[in-house]
Coordinates of C-alpha atoms and ligand atoms in Angstrom, one line a residue:
X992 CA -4.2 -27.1 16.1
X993 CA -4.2 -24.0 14.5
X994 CA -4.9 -20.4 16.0
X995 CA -9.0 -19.2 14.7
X996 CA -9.5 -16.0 14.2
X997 CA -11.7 -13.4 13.2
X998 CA -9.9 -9.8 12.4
X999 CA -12.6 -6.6 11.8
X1000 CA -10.4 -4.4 9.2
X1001 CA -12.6 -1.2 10.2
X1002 CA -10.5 1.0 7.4
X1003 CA -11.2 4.4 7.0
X1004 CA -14.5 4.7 9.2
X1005 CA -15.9 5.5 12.5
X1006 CA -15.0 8.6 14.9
X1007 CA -12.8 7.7 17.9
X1008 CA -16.4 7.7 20.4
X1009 CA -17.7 5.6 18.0
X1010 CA -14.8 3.4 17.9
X1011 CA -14.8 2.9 21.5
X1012 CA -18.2 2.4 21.9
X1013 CA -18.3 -0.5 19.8
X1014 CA -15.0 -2.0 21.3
X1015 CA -16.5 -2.1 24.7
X1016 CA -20.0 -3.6 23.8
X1017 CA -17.9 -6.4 21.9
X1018 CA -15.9 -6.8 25.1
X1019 CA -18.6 -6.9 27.2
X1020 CA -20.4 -9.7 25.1
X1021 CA -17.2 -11.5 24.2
X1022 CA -16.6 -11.6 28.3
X1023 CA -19.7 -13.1 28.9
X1024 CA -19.6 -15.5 26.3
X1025 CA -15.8 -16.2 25.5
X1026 CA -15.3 -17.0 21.5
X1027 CA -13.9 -20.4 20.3
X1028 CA -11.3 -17.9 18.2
X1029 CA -9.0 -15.3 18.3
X1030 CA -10.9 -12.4 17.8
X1031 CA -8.8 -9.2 16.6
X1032 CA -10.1 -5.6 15.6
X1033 CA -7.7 -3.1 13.5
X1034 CA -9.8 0.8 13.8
X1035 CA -7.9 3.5 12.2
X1036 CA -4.5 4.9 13.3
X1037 CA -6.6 7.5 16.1
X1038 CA -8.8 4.9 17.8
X1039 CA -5.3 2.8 19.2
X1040 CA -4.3 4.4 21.8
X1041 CA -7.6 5.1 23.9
X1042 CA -8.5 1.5 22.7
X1043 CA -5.4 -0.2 24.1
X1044 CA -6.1 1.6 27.4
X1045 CA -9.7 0.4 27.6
X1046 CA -9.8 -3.4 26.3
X1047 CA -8.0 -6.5 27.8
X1048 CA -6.3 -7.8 24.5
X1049 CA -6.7 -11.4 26.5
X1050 CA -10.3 -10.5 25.1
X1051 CA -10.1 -8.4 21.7
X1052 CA -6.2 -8.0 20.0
X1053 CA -5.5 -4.9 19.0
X1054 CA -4.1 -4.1 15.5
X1055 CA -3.5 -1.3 13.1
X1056 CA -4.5 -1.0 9.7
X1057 CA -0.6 -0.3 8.2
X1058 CA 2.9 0.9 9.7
X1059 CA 5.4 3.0 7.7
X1060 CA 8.5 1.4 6.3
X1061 CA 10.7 3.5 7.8
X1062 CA 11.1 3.5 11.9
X1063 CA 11.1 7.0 12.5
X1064 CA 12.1 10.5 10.5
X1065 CA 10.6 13.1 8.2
X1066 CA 8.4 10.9 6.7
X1067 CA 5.3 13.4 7.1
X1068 CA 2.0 11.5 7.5
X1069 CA 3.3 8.0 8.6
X1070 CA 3.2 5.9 11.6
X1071 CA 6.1 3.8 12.4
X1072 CA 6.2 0.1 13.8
X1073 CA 8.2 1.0 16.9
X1074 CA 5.4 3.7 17.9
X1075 CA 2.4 1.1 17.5
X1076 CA 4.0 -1.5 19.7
X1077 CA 5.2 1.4 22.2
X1078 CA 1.8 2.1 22.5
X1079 CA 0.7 -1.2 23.4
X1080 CA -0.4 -2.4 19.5
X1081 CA 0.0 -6.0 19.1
X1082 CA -0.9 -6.7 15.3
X1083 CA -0.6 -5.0 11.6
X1084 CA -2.6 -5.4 8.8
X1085 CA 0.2 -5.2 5.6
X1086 CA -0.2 -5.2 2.0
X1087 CA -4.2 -5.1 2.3
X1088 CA -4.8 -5.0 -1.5
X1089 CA -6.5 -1.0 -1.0
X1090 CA -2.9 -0.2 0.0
X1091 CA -1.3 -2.0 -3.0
X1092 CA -3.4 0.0 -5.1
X1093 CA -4.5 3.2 -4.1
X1094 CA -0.3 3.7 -2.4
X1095 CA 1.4 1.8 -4.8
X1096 CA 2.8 -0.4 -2.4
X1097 CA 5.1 -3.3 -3.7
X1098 CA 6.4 -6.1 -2.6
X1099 CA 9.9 -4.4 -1.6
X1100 CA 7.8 -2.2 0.3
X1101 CA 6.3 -5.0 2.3
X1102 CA 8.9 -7.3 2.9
X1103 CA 10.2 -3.7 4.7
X1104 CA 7.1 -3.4 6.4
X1105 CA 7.3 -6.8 7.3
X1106 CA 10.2 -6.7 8.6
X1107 CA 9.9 -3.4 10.6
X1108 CA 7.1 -5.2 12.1
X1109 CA 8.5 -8.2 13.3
X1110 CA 11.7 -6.6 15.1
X1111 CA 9.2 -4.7 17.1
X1112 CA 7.0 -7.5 18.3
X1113 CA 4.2 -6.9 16.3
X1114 CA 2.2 -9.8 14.5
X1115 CA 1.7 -8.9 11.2
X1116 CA -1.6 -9.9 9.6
X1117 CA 0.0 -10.2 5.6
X1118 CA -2.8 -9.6 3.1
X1119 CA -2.9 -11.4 -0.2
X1120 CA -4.8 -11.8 -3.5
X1121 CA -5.6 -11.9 -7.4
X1122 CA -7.1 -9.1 -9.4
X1123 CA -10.4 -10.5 -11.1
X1124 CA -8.8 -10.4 -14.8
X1125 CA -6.2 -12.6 -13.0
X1126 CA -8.6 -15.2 -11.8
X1127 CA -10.7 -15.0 -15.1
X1128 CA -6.5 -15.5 -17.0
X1129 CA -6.4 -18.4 -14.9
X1130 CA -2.9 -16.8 -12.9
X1131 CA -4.3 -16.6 -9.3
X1132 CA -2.3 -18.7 -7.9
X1133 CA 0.7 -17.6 -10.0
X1134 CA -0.1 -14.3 -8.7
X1135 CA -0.5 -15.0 -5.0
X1136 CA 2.3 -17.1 -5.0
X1137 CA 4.4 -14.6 -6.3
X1138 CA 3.5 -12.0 -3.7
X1139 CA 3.9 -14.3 -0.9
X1140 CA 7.5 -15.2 -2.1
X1141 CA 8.4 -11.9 -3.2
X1142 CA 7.7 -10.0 0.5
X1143 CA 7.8 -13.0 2.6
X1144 CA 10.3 -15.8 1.5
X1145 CA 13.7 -13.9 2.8
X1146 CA 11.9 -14.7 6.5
X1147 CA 13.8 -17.3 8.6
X1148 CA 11.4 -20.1 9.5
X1149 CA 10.9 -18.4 13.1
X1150 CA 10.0 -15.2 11.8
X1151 CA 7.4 -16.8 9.0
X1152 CA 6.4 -18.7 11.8
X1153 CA 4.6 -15.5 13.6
X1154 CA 2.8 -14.4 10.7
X1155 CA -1.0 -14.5 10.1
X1156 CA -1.7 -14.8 6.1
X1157 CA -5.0 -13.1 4.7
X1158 CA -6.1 -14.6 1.2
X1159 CA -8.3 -11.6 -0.5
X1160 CA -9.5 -11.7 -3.6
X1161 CA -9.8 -8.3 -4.9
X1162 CA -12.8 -8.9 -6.8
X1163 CA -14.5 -10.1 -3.5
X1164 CA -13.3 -6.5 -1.5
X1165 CA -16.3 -4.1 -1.2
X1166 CA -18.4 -6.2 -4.0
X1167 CA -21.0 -8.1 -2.4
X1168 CA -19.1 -10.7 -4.1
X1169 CA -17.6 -13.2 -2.1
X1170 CA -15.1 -16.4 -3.3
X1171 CA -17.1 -19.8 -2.9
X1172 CA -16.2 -21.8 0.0
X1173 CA -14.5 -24.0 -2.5
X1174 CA -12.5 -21.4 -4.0
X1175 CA -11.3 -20.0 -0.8
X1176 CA -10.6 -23.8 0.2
X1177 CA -8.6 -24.5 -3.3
X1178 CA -6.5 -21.4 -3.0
X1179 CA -5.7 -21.9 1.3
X1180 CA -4.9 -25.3 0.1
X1181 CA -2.5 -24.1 -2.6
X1182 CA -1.0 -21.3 -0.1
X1183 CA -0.5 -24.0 2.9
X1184 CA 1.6 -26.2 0.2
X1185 CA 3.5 -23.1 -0.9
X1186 CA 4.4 -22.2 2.8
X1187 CA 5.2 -25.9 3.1
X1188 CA 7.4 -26.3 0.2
X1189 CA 9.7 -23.5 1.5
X1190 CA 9.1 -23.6 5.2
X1191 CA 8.4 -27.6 6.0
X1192 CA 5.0 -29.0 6.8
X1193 CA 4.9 -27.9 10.5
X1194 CA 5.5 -24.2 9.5
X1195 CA 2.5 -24.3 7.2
X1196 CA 0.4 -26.8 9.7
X1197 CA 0.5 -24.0 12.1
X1198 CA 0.1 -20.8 10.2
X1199 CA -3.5 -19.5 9.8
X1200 CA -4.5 -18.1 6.9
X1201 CA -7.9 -16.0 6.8
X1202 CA -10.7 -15.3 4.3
X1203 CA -11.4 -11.7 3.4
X1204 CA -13.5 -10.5 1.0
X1205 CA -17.4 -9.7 1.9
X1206 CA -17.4 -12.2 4.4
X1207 CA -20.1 -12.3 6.2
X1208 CA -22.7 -13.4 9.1
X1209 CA -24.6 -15.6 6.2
X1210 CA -21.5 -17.0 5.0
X1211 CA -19.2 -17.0 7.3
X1212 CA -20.4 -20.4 8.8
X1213 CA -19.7 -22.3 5.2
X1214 CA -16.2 -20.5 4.3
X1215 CA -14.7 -20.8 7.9
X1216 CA -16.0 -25.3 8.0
X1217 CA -13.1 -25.9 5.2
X1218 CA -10.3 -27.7 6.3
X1219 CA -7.5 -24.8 5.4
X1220 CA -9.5 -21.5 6.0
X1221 CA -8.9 -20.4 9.8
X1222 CA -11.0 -17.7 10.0
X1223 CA -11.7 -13.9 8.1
X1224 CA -10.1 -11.1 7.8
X1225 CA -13.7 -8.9 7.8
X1226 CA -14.1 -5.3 6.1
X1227 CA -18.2 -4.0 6.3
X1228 CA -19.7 -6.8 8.5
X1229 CA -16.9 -5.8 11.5
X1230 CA -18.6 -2.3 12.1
X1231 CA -21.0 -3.0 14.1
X1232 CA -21.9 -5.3 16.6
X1233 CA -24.9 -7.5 15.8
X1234 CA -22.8 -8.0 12.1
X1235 CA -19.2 -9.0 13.5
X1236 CA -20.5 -11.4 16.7
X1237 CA -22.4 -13.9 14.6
X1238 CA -19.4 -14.0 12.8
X1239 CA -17.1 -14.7 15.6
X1240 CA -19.3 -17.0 16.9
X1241 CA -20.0 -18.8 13.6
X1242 CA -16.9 -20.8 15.4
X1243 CA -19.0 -21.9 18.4
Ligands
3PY1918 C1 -13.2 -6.7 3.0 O1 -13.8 -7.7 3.4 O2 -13.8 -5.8 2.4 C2 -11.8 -6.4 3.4 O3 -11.2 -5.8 2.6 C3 -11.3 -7.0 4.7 O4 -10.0 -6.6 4.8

């Protein structure tokens, strides 16, 4: 059986007292009433530290947003792998699709990130997806395929095997718009074969591949029933509270 989870990509929001204070009153109810998933929060770079002293990651993982793809230096402005999982970090979001476009981060770039990642023990949460002219060009698997080959495929089968894969369409980021539960489905579907085809069948039986993309408490139920979507990778609905549980708990 594969992991569930549910990941709260906070992005660029909340001050570090706000951070915390939503942290702990998620702790507090997830402790009382333990999910039937994983459940995961990545707050900006600020929030980790304070945050890793303060939850029990048995309870809530703790993951940042990015790493640099370097491991240390004059790199002014980054934060490197080894420094996130010195500080007790246990997961990284890479290649979200706001980082491919607003950095110009390419698949090179990832695969580095990737792999800086990995050597330090960190789970990286790899973020996937089709622009909307793709999807409407009829490419999307083309192009999802492409970017999972192109930053993942050089992996041995061990290292592929710690990954967690996030399908986001970009139309569906920050849109109100969200993929059907079928089209999430078809394209998990198409992603678990890819993984198989290069990988073996166990490899992709066991890797869990989220939904992100204005997932929600009113959809979240419908998207996360399908047979190859294992949770959501959650943007808006993870910032507060009485939006992100009924989404964790749309597993119960
Ligand atoms: C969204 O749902 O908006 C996301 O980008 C989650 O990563």
């Amino acid at each position: 059986m594969r992991t569930k989870i549910v990941a709260g990509n906070w992005k660029m929001n909340k001050s570090v007292a706000e951070g915390l204070e939503l942290v702990e009153t998620l702790q507090k109810e997830l402790k009382e009433q333990r999910p039937n998933c994983r459940v995961i929060v990545a707050p900006p770079f600020l929030h980790l530290v304070p945050m890793v002293e303060r939850v029990d990651q048995s309870i809530i993982g703790i993951g940042a947003q990015n790493c640099a793809d370097h491991t240390s230096g004059a790199y002014t402005g980054e934060v490197a792998a080894p420094m996130l999982s010195a500080s007790g970090v246990r997961y990284v979001i890479i290649g979200h699709s706001e980082r491919r476009a607003y950095y110009h981060e390419d698949s090179e770039t990832l695969a580095t990130k990737v792999n800086l990642a990995l050597a330090e023990g960190l789970t990286p949460i790899f973020c996937v997806g089709e622009q909307l002219e793709d999807r409407d060009a009829d490419r999307h698997f083309d192009v999802v395929e492409k970017q999972i080959k192109e930053a993942l495929f050089h992996l041995s089968s061990e290292d592929f095997s710690k990954l967690i894969l996030a399908y986001e369409p970009v139309w569906a980021i920050g849109t109100g718009r969200t993929a059907t539960p079928e089209q999430a489905q078809e394209m998990h579907a198409r992603i678990r074969s890819f993984v198989a085809s290069k990988y073996g069948q166990e490899v992709a039986d066991n890797c869990s591949i989220l939904y992100g993309g204005s997932c929600k408490a009113s959809n979240a139920k419908e998207l996360f029933a399908n047979p190859d979507v294992d949770g959501g990778l959650i943007g808006g609905a993870a910032l507060a509270a009485d939006t992100f549980l009924p989404i964790i708990r749309a597993f119960d």
